[in-house]
Amino acid sequence: MELLSVPRVFISGVSSGVGKSLICLGLTMELRKRGHSVSYAVSGLNLNQSIIQKRICGRNVISFDDKLLSGGQILTSTYMASVGSDILIIEGNAGLYDGIFDGGLFRGSDSEVASWTKTPVCLVVDARHMGASLGALARGFADVASGFTVSSLIANRVSPKQEERDLLRTVFADALMGLS
């Protein structure tokens, strides 16, 4: 991946249903609004997201399906998807480590694709009803990472209550310190 100099980010979550797709759509729209050329890829066979994202980013969307593509083909697809763009956004499928554990890797998971492509992961967490456990959760996901880094965290669906937001802000800062 030394030839790939386009910045890229892998948006994955702790599980399905944490808001990855919505975050990716919003990020793509905002970057396009600011004049950036955005390439997009989805991990797994996620054709519905591909159709929506193609309309938003104005480029073909690549599907990284490990059942159809080898690691080398995914690397080549990553390079081809990013040619002529300012950033490549990869949307995950299910949870970061949701796959079959095999010899230190989670086959068929977002973590495997992130490892192959050496793409930093932004972890999305449904933070409803969470407090200090968010830091432990983030640290655990980062500690298991192999071949890639969990570089950032998005706490989604945060409570509108001021005291809970203040607690999460503190926990969030501690979690990010643990990720570096």
Tab-separated table of C-alpha atoms in Angstrom:
chain	number	residue	atom	x	y	z
A	1	MET	CA	0.000	0.000	0.000
A	2	GLU	CA	3.021	2.290	-0.202
A	3	LEU	CA	1.784	3.503	-3.595
A	4	LEU	CA	-1.545	4.600	-2.144
A	5	SER	CA	-1.103	8.145	-0.894
A	6	VAL	CA	-4.776	9.158	-0.868
A	7	PRO	CA	-6.042	9.585	2.696
A	8	ARG	CA	-8.568	6.956	3.668
A	9	VAL	CA	-10.697	6.055	6.651
A	10	PHE	CA	-12.556	2.882	7.519
A	11	ILE	CA	-15.831	3.594	9.336
A	12	SER	CA	-16.685	0.478	11.341
A	13	GLY	CA	-18.740	-0.138	14.437
A	14	VAL	CA	-18.936	-2.218	17.551
A	15	SER	CA	-21.960	-3.975	15.994
A	16	SER	CA	-24.634	-3.605	13.371
A	17	GLY	CA	-27.111	-0.769	13.799
A	18	VAL	CA	-24.807	1.784	15.438
A	19	GLY	CA	-25.206	4.371	12.659
A	20	LYS	CA	-22.233	3.699	10.345
A	21	SER	CA	-24.215	4.287	7.160
A	22	LEU	CA	-25.704	7.569	8.318
A	23	ILE	CA	-22.307	8.832	9.473
A	24	CYS	CA	-20.715	7.842	6.157
A	25	LEU	CA	-23.484	9.555	4.189
A	26	GLY	CA	-23.146	12.736	6.230
A	27	LEU	CA	-19.355	12.734	5.971
A	28	THR	CA	-19.496	12.197	2.205
A	29	MET	CA	-22.051	14.967	1.728
A	30	GLU	CA	-20.070	17.432	3.848
A	31	LEU	CA	-16.790	16.700	2.062
A	32	ARG	CA	-18.478	17.076	-1.339
A	33	LYS	CA	-20.065	20.340	-0.203
A	34	ARG	CA	-16.570	21.595	0.630
A	35	GLY	CA	-15.372	20.748	-2.886
A	36	HIS	CA	-13.541	17.469	-2.227
A	37	SER	CA	-13.648	14.475	-4.536
A	38	VAL	CA	-14.746	11.495	-2.447
A	39	SER	CA	-14.333	7.835	-3.375
A	40	TYR	CA	-16.342	5.255	-1.535
A	41	ALA	CA	-16.125	1.533	-0.854
A	42	VAL	CA	-18.230	-0.843	1.193
A	43	SER	CA	-16.998	-3.871	3.085
A	44	GLY	CA	-19.063	-6.927	2.285
A	45	LEU	CA	-21.813	-7.231	-0.244
A	46	ASN	CA	-23.879	-4.131	0.545
A	47	LEU	CA	-25.508	-3.136	-2.737
A	48	ASN	CA	-28.146	-0.836	-1.231
A	49	GLN	CA	-25.478	1.394	0.304
A	50	SER	CA	-23.498	1.319	-2.937
A	51	ILE	CA	-26.424	2.711	-4.933
A	52	ILE	CA	-27.082	5.533	-2.459
A	53	GLN	CA	-23.415	6.461	-2.108
A	54	LYS	CA	-22.855	6.497	-5.878
A	55	ARG	CA	-25.507	9.202	-6.168
A	56	ILE	CA	-23.961	11.248	-3.369
A	57	CYS	CA	-20.267	10.987	-4.243
A	58	GLY	CA	-20.731	10.926	-8.026
A	59	ARG	CA	-18.302	8.049	-8.464
A	60	ASN	CA	-18.599	4.293	-8.788
A	61	VAL	CA	-18.623	2.512	-5.445
A	62	ILE	CA	-16.379	-0.499	-4.863
A	63	SER	CA	-17.570	-3.528	-2.893
A	64	PHE	CA	-14.901	-5.360	-0.866
A	65	ASP	CA	-16.538	-8.761	-0.600
A	66	ASP	CA	-13.964	-11.189	0.791
A	67	LYS	CA	-16.014	-14.122	-0.531
A	68	LEU	CA	-15.468	-12.876	-4.088
A	69	LEU	CA	-12.085	-11.111	-3.832
A	70	SER	CA	-8.725	-12.164	-2.455
A	71	GLY	CA	-6.640	-9.866	-0.257
A	72	GLY	CA	-4.562	-8.835	-3.269
A	73	GLN	CA	-7.661	-8.015	-5.292
A	74	ILE	CA	-9.008	-5.907	-2.434
A	75	LEU	CA	-5.703	-4.004	-2.337
A	76	THR	CA	-5.874	-3.404	-6.087
A	77	SER	CA	-9.512	-2.308	-5.786
A	78	THR	CA	-8.550	0.087	-2.967
A	79	TYR	CA	-5.919	1.668	-5.166
A	80	MET	CA	-8.219	1.885	-8.198
A	81	ALA	CA	-11.082	3.343	-6.139
A	82	SER	CA	-8.893	6.131	-4.822
A	83	VAL	CA	-7.368	7.258	-8.126
A	84	GLY	CA	-8.398	10.862	-8.781
A	85	SER	CA	-10.026	11.414	-5.401
A	86	ASP	CA	-9.095	13.447	-2.353
A	87	ILE	CA	-10.216	10.819	0.168
A	88	LEU	CA	-11.450	7.228	0.233
A	89	ILE	CA	-14.178	6.342	2.734
A	90	ILE	CA	-14.724	2.638	3.424
A	91	GLU	CA	-17.979	1.724	5.148
A	92	GLY	CA	-17.881	-1.357	7.323
A	93	ASN	CA	-20.305	-4.218	7.534
A	94	ALA	CA	-21.570	-5.383	10.956
A	95	GLY	CA	-19.038	-5.063	13.814
A	96	LEU	CA	-15.296	-4.525	13.438
A	97	TYR	CA	-14.403	-8.051	14.584
A	98	ASP	CA	-17.562	-9.868	13.475
A	99	GLY	CA	-16.097	-12.760	11.538
A	100	ILE	CA	-14.684	-16.232	12.053
A	101	PHE	CA	-11.582	-16.309	14.282
A	102	ASP	CA	-8.792	-18.112	12.443
A	103	GLY	CA	-5.125	-17.937	13.399
A	104	GLY	CA	-5.141	-14.442	14.868
A	105	LEU	CA	-7.415	-12.914	12.212
A	106	PHE	CA	-11.159	-12.522	12.109
A	107	ARG	CA	-11.897	-13.883	8.620
A	108	GLY	CA	-14.625	-12.054	6.753
A	109	SER	CA	-14.619	-9.093	9.151
A	110	ASP	CA	-13.986	-5.385	8.764
A	111	SER	CA	-10.778	-5.853	10.744
A	112	GLU	CA	-9.436	-8.201	8.065
A	113	VAL	CA	-10.103	-5.676	5.282
A	114	ALA	CA	-8.654	-2.827	7.389
A	115	SER	CA	-5.555	-4.942	7.996
A	116	TRP	CA	-5.120	-5.763	4.294
A	117	THR	CA	-5.511	-2.134	3.251
A	118	LYS	CA	-3.657	-0.649	6.266
A	119	THR	CA	-6.548	1.774	6.728
A	120	PRO	CA	-7.092	3.499	10.080
A	121	VAL	CA	-10.447	2.677	11.632
A	122	CYS	CA	-12.942	5.130	13.067
A	123	LEU	CA	-15.015	3.125	15.535
A	124	VAL	CA	-18.718	4.012	15.849
A	125	VAL	CA	-20.396	3.268	19.177
A	126	ASP	CA	-24.060	3.560	20.088
A	127	ALA	CA	-23.431	5.537	23.293
A	128	ARG	CA	-27.005	5.603	24.564
A	129	HIS	CA	-27.004	4.879	28.280
A	130	MET	CA	-23.195	4.620	28.385
A	131	GLY	CA	-20.843	6.283	30.805
A	132	ALA	CA	-17.318	5.375	31.803
A	133	SER	CA	-17.674	1.983	30.099
A	134	LEU	CA	-17.172	3.758	26.774
A	135	GLY	CA	-13.467	4.193	27.563
A	136	ALA	CA	-13.024	0.505	28.386
A	137	LEU	CA	-14.899	-0.490	25.256
A	138	ALA	CA	-12.742	1.733	23.048
A	139	ARG	CA	-9.531	0.507	24.720
A	140	GLY	CA	-10.551	-3.123	24.225
A	141	PHE	CA	-11.244	-2.657	20.513
A	142	ALA	CA	-7.932	-0.822	20.059
A	143	ASP	CA	-5.940	-3.464	21.965
A	144	VAL	CA	-7.231	-6.292	19.765
A	145	ALA	CA	-6.339	-4.422	16.536
A	146	SER	CA	-3.656	-6.152	14.481
A	147	GLY	CA	-2.279	-4.751	11.219
A	148	PHE	CA	-4.276	-1.513	11.533
A	149	THR	CA	-5.060	1.128	14.136
A	150	VAL	CA	-8.292	2.206	15.753
A	151	SER	CA	-7.536	5.895	15.416
A	152	SER	CA	-10.780	7.573	16.390
A	153	LEU	CA	-14.156	7.050	17.982
A	154	ILE	CA	-17.618	8.432	17.258
A	155	ALA	CA	-20.061	8.272	20.162
A	156	ASN	CA	-23.394	8.168	18.367
A	157	ARG	CA	-26.851	8.745	19.877
A	158	VAL	CA	-25.508	10.588	22.910
A	159	SER	CA	-28.082	11.597	25.512
A	160	PRO	CA	-29.348	15.183	25.339
A	161	LYS	CA	-28.944	15.530	29.130
A	162	GLN	CA	-26.131	17.976	29.933
A	163	GLU	CA	-24.628	15.952	32.815
A	164	GLU	CA	-24.453	12.803	30.678
A	165	ARG	CA	-22.837	14.741	27.806
A	166	ASP	CA	-20.243	16.166	30.210
A	167	LEU	CA	-19.420	12.675	31.508
A	168	LEU	CA	-19.110	11.328	27.970
A	169	ARG	CA	-16.855	14.244	26.962
A	170	THR	CA	-14.435	13.280	29.743
A	171	VAL	CA	-14.630	9.568	28.953
A	172	PHE	CA	-14.285	10.308	25.243
A	173	ALA	CA	-11.081	12.309	25.835
A	174	ASP	CA	-9.662	9.479	27.981
A	175	ALA	CA	-10.620	6.891	25.338
A	176	LEU	CA	-8.893	8.872	22.587
A	177	MET	CA	-5.758	9.152	24.713
A	178	GLY	CA	-5.804	5.369	25.003
A	179	LEU	CA	-6.103	4.948	21.229
A	180	SER	CA	-2.928	6.882	20.402
